[in-house]
JSON list of C-alpha atoms in Angstrom, two decimals:
[
{"chain": "S", "resi": 1287, "resn": "UNK", "atom": "CA", "xyz": [61.51, 61.20, 24.06]},
{"chain": "S", "resi": 1288, "resn": "UNK", "atom": "CA", "xyz": [64.49, 60.67, 26.37]},
{"chain": "S", "resi": 1289, "resn": "UNK", "atom": "CA", "xyz": [63.53, 61.81, 29.91]},
{"chain": "S", "resi": 1290, "resn": "UNK", "atom": "CA", "xyz": [65.36, 64.86, 31.28]},
{"chain": "S", "resi": 1291, "resn": "UNK", "atom": "CA", "xyz": [67.10, 64.64, 34.70]},
{"chain": "S", "resi": 1292, "resn": "UNK", "atom": "CA", "xyz": [67.13, 60.87, 34.32]},
{"chain": "S", "resi": 1293, "resn": "UNK", "atom": "CA", "xyz": [70.87, 60.22, 33.92]},
{"chain": "S", "resi": 1294, "resn": "UNK", "atom": "CA", "xyz": [70.39, 59.57, 30.20]},
{"chain": "S", "resi": 1295, "resn": "UNK", "atom": "CA", "xyz": [71.66, 62.88, 28.76]},
{"chain": "S", "resi": 1296, "resn": "UNK", "atom": "CA", "xyz": [68.12, 63.77, 27.69]},
{"chain": "S", "resi": 1297, "resn": "UNK", "atom": "CA", "xyz": [68.73, 67.52, 27.92]},
{"chain": "S", "resi": 1298, "resn": "UNK", "atom": "CA", "xyz": [72.17, 67.25, 26.34]},
{"chain": "S", "resi": 1299, "resn": "UNK", "atom": "CA", "xyz": [70.73, 65.16, 23.52]},
{"chain": "S", "resi": 1300, "resn": "UNK", "atom": "CA", "xyz": [68.13, 67.84, 22.86]},
{"chain": "S", "resi": 1301, "resn": "UNK", "atom": "CA", "xyz": [70.84, 70.50, 22.76]},
{"chain": "S", "resi": 1302, "resn": "UNK", "atom": "CA", "xyz": [72.95, 68.45, 20.36]},
{"chain": "S", "resi": 1303, "resn": "UNK", "atom": "CA", "xyz": [69.94, 67.98, 18.08]},
{"chain": "S", "resi": 1304, "resn": "UNK", "atom": "CA", "xyz": [69.43, 71.76, 17.98]},
{"chain": "S", "resi": 1305, "resn": "UNK", "atom": "CA", "xyz": [73.06, 72.28, 16.89]},
{"chain": "S", "resi": 1306, "resn": "UNK", "atom": "CA", "xyz": [72.69, 69.68, 14.14]},
{"chain": "S", "resi": 1307, "resn": "UNK", "atom": "CA", "xyz": [69.41, 71.25, 13.08]},
{"chain": "S", "resi": 1308, "resn": "UNK", "atom": "CA", "xyz": [70.90, 74.73, 12.83]},
{"chain": "S", "resi": 1309, "resn": "UNK", "atom": "CA", "xyz": [73.89, 73.35, 10.93]},
{"chain": "S", "resi": 1310, "resn": "UNK", "atom": "CA", "xyz": [71.51, 71.93, 8.32]},
{"chain": "S", "resi": 1311, "resn": "UNK", "atom": "CA", "xyz": [68.99, 74.79, 8.35]},
{"chain": "S", "resi": 1312, "resn": "UNK", "atom": "CA", "xyz": [71.61, 77.48, 7.87]},
{"chain": "S", "resi": 1313, "resn": "UNK", "atom": "CA", "xyz": [73.75, 75.29, 5.56]},
{"chain": "S", "resi": 1314, "resn": "UNK", "atom": "CA", "xyz": [76.86, 75.97, 7.65]},
{"chain": "S", "resi": 1315, "resn": "UNK", "atom": "CA", "xyz": [78.68, 72.79, 6.65]},
{"chain": "S", "resi": 1316, "resn": "UNK", "atom": "CA", "xyz": [80.29, 72.40, 10.08]},
{"chain": "S", "resi": 1317, "resn": "UNK", "atom": "CA", "xyz": [82.16, 69.18, 10.81]},
{"chain": "S", "resi": 1318, "resn": "UNK", "atom": "CA", "xyz": [81.52, 67.02, 13.87]},
{"chain": "S", "resi": 1319, "resn": "UNK", "atom": "CA", "xyz": [84.67, 68.44, 15.46]},
{"chain": "S", "resi": 1320, "resn": "UNK", "atom": "CA", "xyz": [83.45, 71.99, 14.94]},
{"chain": "S", "resi": 1321, "resn": "UNK", "atom": "CA", "xyz": [80.00, 71.16, 16.29]},
{"chain": "S", "resi": 1322, "resn": "UNK", "atom": "CA", "xyz": [81.58, 69.46, 19.32]},
{"chain": "S", "resi": 1323, "resn": "UNK", "atom": "CA", "xyz": [83.61, 72.59, 19.99]},
{"chain": "S", "resi": 1324, "resn": "UNK", "atom": "CA", "xyz": [80.43, 74.65, 20.18]},
{"chain": "S", "resi": 1325, "resn": "UNK", "atom": "CA", "xyz": [78.68, 71.97, 22.25]},
{"chain": "S", "resi": 1326, "resn": "UNK", "atom": "CA", "xyz": [81.52, 71.89, 24.81]},
{"chain": "S", "resi": 1327, "resn": "UNK", "atom": "CA", "xyz": [80.84, 75.53, 25.63]},
{"chain": "S", "resi": 1328, "resn": "UNK", "atom": "CA", "xyz": [77.26, 74.63, 26.56]},
{"chain": "S", "resi": 1329, "resn": "UNK", "atom": "CA", "xyz": [77.59, 71.35, 28.47]},
{"chain": "S", "resi": 1330, "resn": "UNK", "atom": "CA", "xyz": [80.12, 68.59, 29.09]},
{"chain": "S", "resi": 1331, "resn": "UNK", "atom": "CA", "xyz": [77.79, 65.82, 27.85]},
{"chain": "S", "resi": 1332, "resn": "UNK", "atom": "CA", "xyz": [76.78, 67.55, 24.63]},
{"chain": "S", "resi": 1333, "resn": "UNK", "atom": "CA", "xyz": [79.83, 66.78, 22.43]},
{"chain": "S", "resi": 1334, "resn": "UNK", "atom": "CA", "xyz": [79.28, 63.03, 22.91]},
{"chain": "S", "resi": 1335, "resn": "UNK", "atom": "CA", "xyz": [75.62, 63.46, 21.94]},
{"chain": "S", "resi": 1336, "resn": "UNK", "atom": "CA", "xyz": [76.70, 65.40, 18.85]},
{"chain": "S", "resi": 1337, "resn": "UNK", "atom": "CA", "xyz": [78.99, 62.50, 17.87]},
{"chain": "S", "resi": 1338, "resn": "UNK", "atom": "CA", "xyz": [76.33, 59.87, 18.44]},
{"chain": "S", "resi": 1339, "resn": "UNK", "atom": "CA", "xyz": [73.64, 61.70, 16.48]},
{"chain": "S", "resi": 1340, "resn": "UNK", "atom": "CA", "xyz": [76.08, 62.32, 13.62]},
{"chain": "S", "resi": 1341, "resn": "UNK", "atom": "CA", "xyz": [76.75, 58.59, 13.42]},
{"chain": "S", "resi": 1342, "resn": "UNK", "atom": "CA", "xyz": [73.21, 57.29, 13.83]},
{"chain": "S", "resi": 1343, "resn": "UNK", "atom": "CA", "xyz": [71.24, 59.82, 11.74]},
{"chain": "S", "resi": 1344, "resn": "UNK", "atom": "CA", "xyz": [72.35, 59.45, 8.13]},
{"chain": "S", "resi": 1345, "resn": "UNK", "atom": "CA", "xyz": [70.12, 62.39, 7.09]},
{"chain": "S", "resi": 1346, "resn": "UNK", "atom": "CA", "xyz": [72.62, 64.72, 8.76]},
{"chain": "S", "resi": 1347, "resn": "UNK", "atom": "CA", "xyz": [75.24, 63.73, 6.19]},
{"chain": "S", "resi": 1348, "resn": "UNK", "atom": "CA", "xyz": [77.97, 63.33, 8.82]},
{"chain": "S", "resi": 1349, "resn": "UNK", "atom": "CA", "xyz": [77.98, 59.57, 9.41]},
{"chain": "S", "resi": 1350, "resn": "UNK", "atom": "CA", "xyz": [81.37, 59.16, 7.70]},
{"chain": "S", "resi": 1351, "resn": "UNK", "atom": "CA", "xyz": [83.01, 61.98, 9.65]},
{"chain": "S", "resi": 1352, "resn": "UNK", "atom": "CA", "xyz": [86.03, 60.60, 11.61]},
{"chain": "S", "resi": 1353, "resn": "UNK", "atom": "CA", "xyz": [84.48, 61.77, 14.89]},
{"chain": "S", "resi": 1354, "resn": "UNK", "atom": "CA", "xyz": [81.00, 60.37, 14.26]},
{"chain": "S", "resi": 1355, "resn": "UNK", "atom": "CA", "xyz": [80.64, 57.55, 16.81]},
{"chain": "S", "resi": 1356, "resn": "UNK", "atom": "CA", "xyz": [78.21, 56.01, 19.27]},
{"chain": "S", "resi": 1357, "resn": "UNK", "atom": "CA", "xyz": [80.95, 55.02, 21.73]},
{"chain": "S", "resi": 1358, "resn": "UNK", "atom": "CA", "xyz": [83.96, 57.00, 22.90]},
{"chain": "S", "resi": 1359, "resn": "UNK", "atom": "CA", "xyz": [86.62, 57.39, 25.55]},
{"chain": "S", "resi": 1360, "resn": "UNK", "atom": "CA", "xyz": [85.93, 60.65, 27.39]},
{"chain": "S", "resi": 1361, "resn": "UNK", "atom": "CA", "xyz": [88.79, 62.52, 29.06]},
{"chain": "S", "resi": 1362, "resn": "UNK", "atom": "CA", "xyz": [89.26, 65.89, 30.70]},
{"chain": "S", "resi": 1363, "resn": "UNK", "atom": "CA", "xyz": [85.86, 67.24, 31.69]},
{"chain": "S", "resi": 1364, "resn": "UNK", "atom": "CA", "xyz": [84.27, 64.75, 29.32]},
{"chain": "S", "resi": 1365, "resn": "UNK", "atom": "CA", "xyz": [84.70, 66.83, 26.19]},
{"chain": "S", "resi": 1366, "resn": "UNK", "atom": "CA", "xyz": [87.94, 65.25, 24.93]},
{"chain": "S", "resi": 1367, "resn": "UNK", "atom": "CA", "xyz": [86.55, 62.30, 22.99]},
{"chain": "S", "resi": 1368, "resn": "UNK", "atom": "CA", "xyz": [88.20, 59.40, 21.17]},
{"chain": "S", "resi": 1369, "resn": "UNK", "atom": "CA", "xyz": [85.85, 57.15, 19.14]},
{"chain": "S", "resi": 1370, "resn": "UNK", "atom": "CA", "xyz": [85.74, 53.48, 20.12]},
{"chain": "S", "resi": 1371, "resn": "UNK", "atom": "CA", "xyz": [83.93, 50.41, 18.75]},
{"chain": "S", "resi": 1372, "resn": "UNK", "atom": "CA", "xyz": [80.57, 50.12, 20.55]},
{"chain": "S", "resi": 1373, "resn": "UNK", "atom": "CA", "xyz": [79.41, 47.22, 22.71]},
{"chain": "S", "resi": 1374, "resn": "UNK", "atom": "CA", "xyz": [76.67, 45.26, 20.93]},
{"chain": "S", "resi": 1375, "resn": "UNK", "atom": "CA", "xyz": [74.07, 44.33, 23.52]},
{"chain": "S", "resi": 1376, "resn": "UNK", "atom": "CA", "xyz": [70.37, 44.28, 24.29]},
{"chain": "S", "resi": 1377, "resn": "UNK", "atom": "CA", "xyz": [69.56, 46.14, 27.46]},
{"chain": "S", "resi": 1378, "resn": "UNK", "atom": "CA", "xyz": [66.82, 47.30, 29.76]},
{"chain": "S", "resi": 1379, "resn": "UNK", "atom": "CA", "xyz": [66.36, 50.80, 31.19]},
{"chain": "S", "resi": 1380, "resn": "UNK", "atom": "CA", "xyz": [64.19, 51.43, 34.23]},
{"chain": "S", "resi": 1381, "resn": "UNK", "atom": "CA", "xyz": [63.59, 54.91, 35.69]},
{"chain": "S", "resi": 1382, "resn": "UNK", "atom": "CA", "xyz": [62.08, 55.34, 39.17]},
{"chain": "S", "resi": 1383, "resn": "UNK", "atom": "CA", "xyz": [59.41, 58.08, 39.36]},
{"chain": "S", "resi": 1384, "resn": "UNK", "atom": "CA", "xyz": [61.74, 60.85, 40.46]},
{"chain": "S", "resi": 1385, "resn": "UNK", "atom": "CA", "xyz": [64.42, 63.18, 39.11]},
{"chain": "S", "resi": 1386, "resn": "UNK", "atom": "CA", "xyz": [67.99, 63.60, 40.31]},
{"chain": "S", "resi": 1387, "resn": "UNK", "atom": "CA", "xyz": [69.94, 66.83, 39.94]},
{"chain": "S", "resi": 1388, "resn": "UNK", "atom": "CA", "xyz": [73.30, 66.24, 38.27]},
{"chain": "S", "resi": 1389, "resn": "UNK", "atom": "CA", "xyz": [74.62, 69.37, 39.99]},
{"chain": "S", "resi": 1390, "resn": "UNK", "atom": "CA", "xyz": [73.63, 67.96, 43.38]},
{"chain": "S", "resi": 1391, "resn": "UNK", "atom": "CA", "xyz": [75.37, 64.64, 42.75]},
{"chain": "S", "resi": 1392, "resn": "UNK", "atom": "CA", "xyz": [78.60, 66.24, 41.53]},
{"chain": "S", "resi": 1393, "resn": "UNK", "atom": "CA", "xyz": [78.69, 68.57, 44.54]},
{"chain": "S", "resi": 1394, "resn": "UNK", "atom": "CA", "xyz": [78.15, 65.69, 46.97]},
{"chain": "S", "resi": 1395, "resn": "UNK", "atom": "CA", "xyz": [80.33, 62.97, 45.40]},
{"chain": "S", "resi": 1396, "resn": "UNK", "atom": "CA", "xyz": [83.52, 64.43, 46.88]},
{"chain": "S", "resi": 1397, "resn": "UNK", "atom": "CA", "xyz": [82.15, 63.64, 50.34]},
{"chain": "S", "resi": 1398, "resn": "UNK", "atom": "CA", "xyz": [81.15, 60.09, 49.44]},
{"chain": "S", "resi": 1399, "resn": "UNK", "atom": "CA", "xyz": [83.28, 57.07, 50.25]},
{"chain": "S", "resi": 1400, "resn": "UNK", "atom": "CA", "xyz": [84.24, 55.57, 46.90]},
{"chain": "S", "resi": 1401, "resn": "UNK", "atom": "CA", "xyz": [85.39, 51.96, 47.18]},
{"chain": "S", "resi": 1402, "resn": "UNK", "atom": "CA", "xyz": [85.49, 50.95, 43.49]},
{"chain": "S", "resi": 1403, "resn": "UNK", "atom": "CA", "xyz": [86.37, 52.56, 40.19]},
{"chain": "S", "resi": 1404, "resn": "UNK", "atom": "CA", "xyz": [86.19, 51.39, 36.57]},
{"chain": "S", "resi": 1405, "resn": "UNK", "atom": "CA", "xyz": [89.32, 50.03, 34.90]},
{"chain": "S", "resi": 1406, "resn": "UNK", "atom": "CA", "xyz": [89.31, 52.38, 31.93]},
{"chain": "S", "resi": 1407, "resn": "UNK", "atom": "CA", "xyz": [92.28, 50.75, 30.18]},
{"chain": "S", "resi": 1408, "resn": "UNK", "atom": "CA", "xyz": [90.62, 47.34, 30.41]},
{"chain": "S", "resi": 1409, "resn": "UNK", "atom": "CA", "xyz": [87.33, 48.76, 29.13]},
{"chain": "S", "resi": 1410, "resn": "UNK", "atom": "CA", "xyz": [89.02, 50.36, 26.13]},
{"chain": "S", "resi": 1411, "resn": "UNK", "atom": "CA", "xyz": [90.95, 47.16, 25.42]},
{"chain": "S", "resi": 1412, "resn": "UNK", "atom": "CA", "xyz": [87.79, 45.06, 25.68]},
{"chain": "S", "resi": 1413, "resn": "UNK", "atom": "CA", "xyz": [85.85, 47.31, 23.32]},
{"chain": "S", "resi": 1414, "resn": "UNK", "atom": "CA", "xyz": [88.62, 47.35, 20.75]},
{"chain": "S", "resi": 1415, "resn": "UNK", "atom": "CA", "xyz": [88.99, 43.56, 20.82]},
{"chain": "S", "resi": 1416, "resn": "UNK", "atom": "CA", "xyz": [85.25, 42.86, 21.00]},
{"chain": "S", "resi": 1417, "resn": "UNK", "atom": "CA", "xyz": [85.64, 41.06, 24.35]},
{"chain": "S", "resi": 1418, "resn": "UNK", "atom": "CA", "xyz": [82.22, 41.46, 26.00]},
{"chain": "S", "resi": 1419, "resn": "UNK", "atom": "CA", "xyz": [83.23, 39.74, 29.24]},
{"chain": "S", "resi": 1420, "resn": "UNK", "atom": "CA", "xyz": [86.25, 42.00, 29.65]},
{"chain": "S", "resi": 1421, "resn": "UNK", "atom": "CA", "xyz": [84.06, 45.06, 29.15]},
{"chain": "S", "resi": 1422, "resn": "UNK", "atom": "CA", "xyz": [81.30, 44.03, 31.54]},
{"chain": "S", "resi": 1423, "resn": "UNK", "atom": "CA", "xyz": [83.75, 42.87, 34.22]},
{"chain": "S", "resi": 1424, "resn": "UNK", "atom": "CA", "xyz": [85.31, 46.32, 34.41]},
{"chain": "S", "resi": 1425, "resn": "UNK", "atom": "CA", "xyz": [82.25, 48.57, 34.28]},
{"chain": "S", "resi": 1426, "resn": "UNK", "atom": "CA", "xyz": [81.50, 50.76, 37.29]},
{"chain": "S", "resi": 1427, "resn": "UNK", "atom": "CA", "xyz": [79.71, 54.04, 38.04]},
{"chain": "S", "resi": 1428, "resn": "UNK", "atom": "CA", "xyz": [81.26, 55.90, 40.97]},
{"chain": "S", "resi": 1429, "resn": "UNK", "atom": "CA", "xyz": [78.30, 58.31, 41.16]},
{"chain": "S", "resi": 1430, "resn": "UNK", "atom": "CA", "xyz": [76.31, 55.41, 42.62]},
{"chain": "S", "resi": 1431, "resn": "UNK", "atom": "CA", "xyz": [78.18, 55.88, 45.89]},
{"chain": "S", "resi": 1432, "resn": "UNK", "atom": "CA", "xyz": [76.13, 59.00, 46.49]},
{"chain": "S", "resi": 1433, "resn": "UNK", "atom": "CA", "xyz": [72.87, 58.54, 44.61]},
{"chain": "S", "resi": 1434, "resn": "UNK", "atom": "CA", "xyz": [72.06, 55.03, 45.85]},
{"chain": "S", "resi": 1435, "resn": "UNK", "atom": "CA", "xyz": [72.34, 56.23, 49.46]},
{"chain": "S", "resi": 1436, "resn": "UNK", "atom": "CA", "xyz": [70.46, 59.49, 48.90]},
{"chain": "S", "resi": 1437, "resn": "UNK", "atom": "CA", "xyz": [67.61, 58.03, 46.82]},
{"chain": "S", "resi": 1438, "resn": "UNK", "atom": "CA", "xyz": [66.23, 54.72, 48.06]},
{"chain": "S", "resi": 1439, "resn": "UNK", "atom": "CA", "xyz": [64.01, 54.08, 44.96]},
{"chain": "S", "resi": 1440, "resn": "UNK", "atom": "CA", "xyz": [67.17, 53.96, 42.83]},
{"chain": "S", "resi": 1441, "resn": "UNK", "atom": "CA", "xyz": [68.77, 51.38, 45.12]},
{"chain": "S", "resi": 1442, "resn": "UNK", "atom": "CA", "xyz": [65.50, 49.40, 45.14]},
{"chain": "S", "resi": 1443, "resn": "UNK", "atom": "CA", "xyz": [65.37, 49.44, 41.35]},
{"chain": "S", "resi": 1444, "resn": "UNK", "atom": "CA", "xyz": [68.95, 48.26, 41.05]},
{"chain": "S", "resi": 1445, "resn": "UNK", "atom": "CA", "xyz": [68.49, 45.42, 43.53]},
{"chain": "S", "resi": 1446, "resn": "UNK", "atom": "CA", "xyz": [65.32, 44.23, 41.76]},
{"chain": "S", "resi": 1447, "resn": "UNK", "atom": "CA", "xyz": [67.02, 44.24, 38.37]},
{"chain": "S", "resi": 1448, "resn": "UNK", "atom": "CA", "xyz": [70.06, 42.40, 39.70]},
{"chain": "S", "resi": 1449, "resn": "UNK", "atom": "CA", "xyz": [67.77, 39.56, 40.75]},
{"chain": "S", "resi": 1450, "resn": "UNK", "atom": "CA", "xyz": [66.48, 38.92, 37.22]},
{"chain": "S", "resi": 1451, "resn": "UNK", "atom": "CA", "xyz": [67.94, 35.92, 35.40]},
{"chain": "S", "resi": 1452, "resn": "UNK", "atom": "CA", "xyz": [70.26, 36.59, 32.45]},
{"chain": "S", "resi": 1453, "resn": "UNK", "atom": "CA", "xyz": [70.53, 40.31, 33.23]},
{"chain": "S", "resi": 1454, "resn": "UNK", "atom": "CA", "xyz": [74.07, 41.29, 34.18]},
{"chain": "S", "resi": 1455, "resn": "UNK", "atom": "CA", "xyz": [76.18, 44.39, 34.76]},
{"chain": "S", "resi": 1456, "resn": "UNK", "atom": "CA", "xyz": [73.35, 46.30, 36.41]},
{"chain": "S", "resi": 1457, "resn": "UNK", "atom": "CA", "xyz": [74.41, 49.90, 37.03]},
{"chain": "S", "resi": 1458, "resn": "UNK", "atom": "CA", "xyz": [72.95, 53.35, 37.47]},
{"chain": "S", "resi": 1459, "resn": "UNK", "atom": "CA", "xyz": [73.14, 55.48, 34.33]},
{"chain": "S", "resi": 1460, "resn": "UNK", "atom": "CA", "xyz": [74.96, 58.79, 34.75]},
{"chain": "S", "resi": 1461, "resn": "UNK", "atom": "CA", "xyz": [73.95, 60.57, 37.94]},
{"chain": "S", "resi": 1462, "resn": "UNK", "atom": "CA", "xyz": [70.67, 58.67, 38.08]},
{"chain": "S", "resi": 1463, "resn": "UNK", "atom": "CA", "xyz": [67.96, 57.78, 38.72]},
{"chain": "S", "resi": 1464, "resn": "UNK", "atom": "CA", "xyz": [67.71, 55.46, 35.70]},
{"chain": "S", "resi": 1465, "resn": "UNK", "atom": "CA", "xyz": [69.18, 51.98, 36.17]},
{"chain": "S", "resi": 1466, "resn": "UNK", "atom": "CA", "xyz": [70.23, 49.78, 33.24]},
{"chain": "S", "resi": 1467, "resn": "UNK", "atom": "CA", "xyz": [71.15, 46.14, 32.84]},
{"chain": "S", "resi": 1468, "resn": "UNK", "atom": "CA", "xyz": [72.74, 44.30, 29.93]},
{"chain": "S", "resi": 1469, "resn": "UNK", "atom": "CA", "xyz": [70.85, 41.27, 28.64]},
{"chain": "S", "resi": 1470, "resn": "UNK", "atom": "CA", "xyz": [72.15, 38.04, 27.15]},
{"chain": "S", "resi": 1471, "resn": "UNK", "atom": "CA", "xyz": [69.65, 38.38, 24.29]},
{"chain": "S", "resi": 1472, "resn": "UNK", "atom": "CA", "xyz": [66.48, 40.09, 23.08]},
{"chain": "S", "resi": 1473, "resn": "UNK", "atom": "CA", "xyz": [64.08, 37.67, 24.76]},
{"chain": "S", "resi": 1474, "resn": "UNK", "atom": "CA", "xyz": [65.92, 37.99, 28.07]},
{"chain": "S", "resi": 1475, "resn": "UNK", "atom": "CA", "xyz": [65.62, 41.77, 27.83]},
{"chain": "S", "resi": 1476, "resn": "UNK", "atom": "CA", "xyz": [61.90, 41.52, 27.06]},
{"chain": "S", "resi": 1477, "resn": "UNK", "atom": "CA", "xyz": [61.27, 39.24, 30.04]},
{"chain": "S", "resi": 1478, "resn": "UNK", "atom": "CA", "xyz": [63.17, 41.63, 32.31]},
{"chain": "S", "resi": 1479, "resn": "UNK", "atom": "CA", "xyz": [61.15, 44.50, 30.90]},
{"chain": "S", "resi": 1480, "resn": "UNK", "atom": "CA", "xyz": [57.92, 42.77, 31.91]},
{"chain": "S", "resi": 1481, "resn": "UNK", "atom": "CA", "xyz": [59.21, 42.42, 35.47]},
{"chain": "S", "resi": 1482, "resn": "UNK", "atom": "CA", "xyz": [60.56, 45.95, 35.83]},
{"chain": "S", "resi": 1483, "resn": "UNK", "atom": "CA", "xyz": [57.51, 47.56, 34.21]},
{"chain": "S", "resi": 1484, "resn": "UNK", "atom": "CA", "xyz": [55.53, 46.47, 37.28]},
{"chain": "S", "resi": 1485, "resn": "UNK", "atom": "CA", "xyz": [57.97, 48.44, 39.45]},
{"chain": "S", "resi": 1486, "resn": "UNK", "atom": "CA", "xyz": [58.67, 51.50, 37.30]},
{"chain": "S", "resi": 1487, "resn": "UNK", "atom": "CA", "xyz": [56.30, 52.66, 34.58]},
{"chain": "S", "resi": 1488, "resn": "UNK", "atom": "CA", "xyz": [59.15, 54.25, 32.62]},
{"chain": "S", "resi": 1489, "resn": "UNK", "atom": "CA", "xyz": [60.87, 51.00, 31.71]},
{"chain": "S", "resi": 1490, "resn": "UNK", "atom": "CA", "xyz": [62.22, 50.40, 28.22]},
{"chain": "S", "resi": 1491, "resn": "UNK", "atom": "CA", "xyz": [63.74, 47.47, 26.34]},
{"chain": "S", "resi": 1492, "resn": "UNK", "atom": "CA", "xyz": [66.31, 48.57, 23.80]},
{"chain": "S", "resi": 1493, "resn": "UNK", "atom": "CA", "xyz": [69.81, 47.88, 22.53]},
{"chain": "S", "resi": 1494, "resn": "UNK", "atom": "CA", "xyz": [73.06, 49.77, 22.27]},
{"chain": "S", "resi": 1495, "resn": "UNK", "atom": "CA", "xyz": [73.62, 52.03, 19.25]},
{"chain": "S", "resi": 1496, "resn": "UNK", "atom": "CA", "xyz": [76.09, 50.59, 16.78]}
]
């Protein structure tokens, strides 16, 4: 049900699910590391999706695998993954009625003027210590420096969400166009969802995977 070309790894998640399905169907007994190795040959986002599905779907029988995780530090091209404790937070997702090509964004980002970058070391430290404020204070998505200028509905969505009370750390997800915001609690997320639903039909209230 995750939209494709929305900056939410919808296509990569589908691909990861196929690998898990074949692993079960054919009784291959592959570990998460082995599945990630196959996934990396298909797409850079897929290994992370393999890890997350292994952790969250106990029917796969891989939840206790050392690499099963819903949060990770990604290095290299995004396929070198180190599991991390996840951030526990309610959140809101709002997708403008358009699609953004990841290929287009990655080709154009080199020409964009990037004025801010995430502090990865601080993010990792904050996640490991459970310091929410440290995590949120150091979050950043450099791909915004292209997509927000090229697609006005994404910028509009972000500005609207930033104006909602008790919604913080509003950022574009992946290469866009979906925008997300972290909420102080469930009710705050639900109230924000009511506001954003009037702007974008594909708006969802959810929480991070633990």
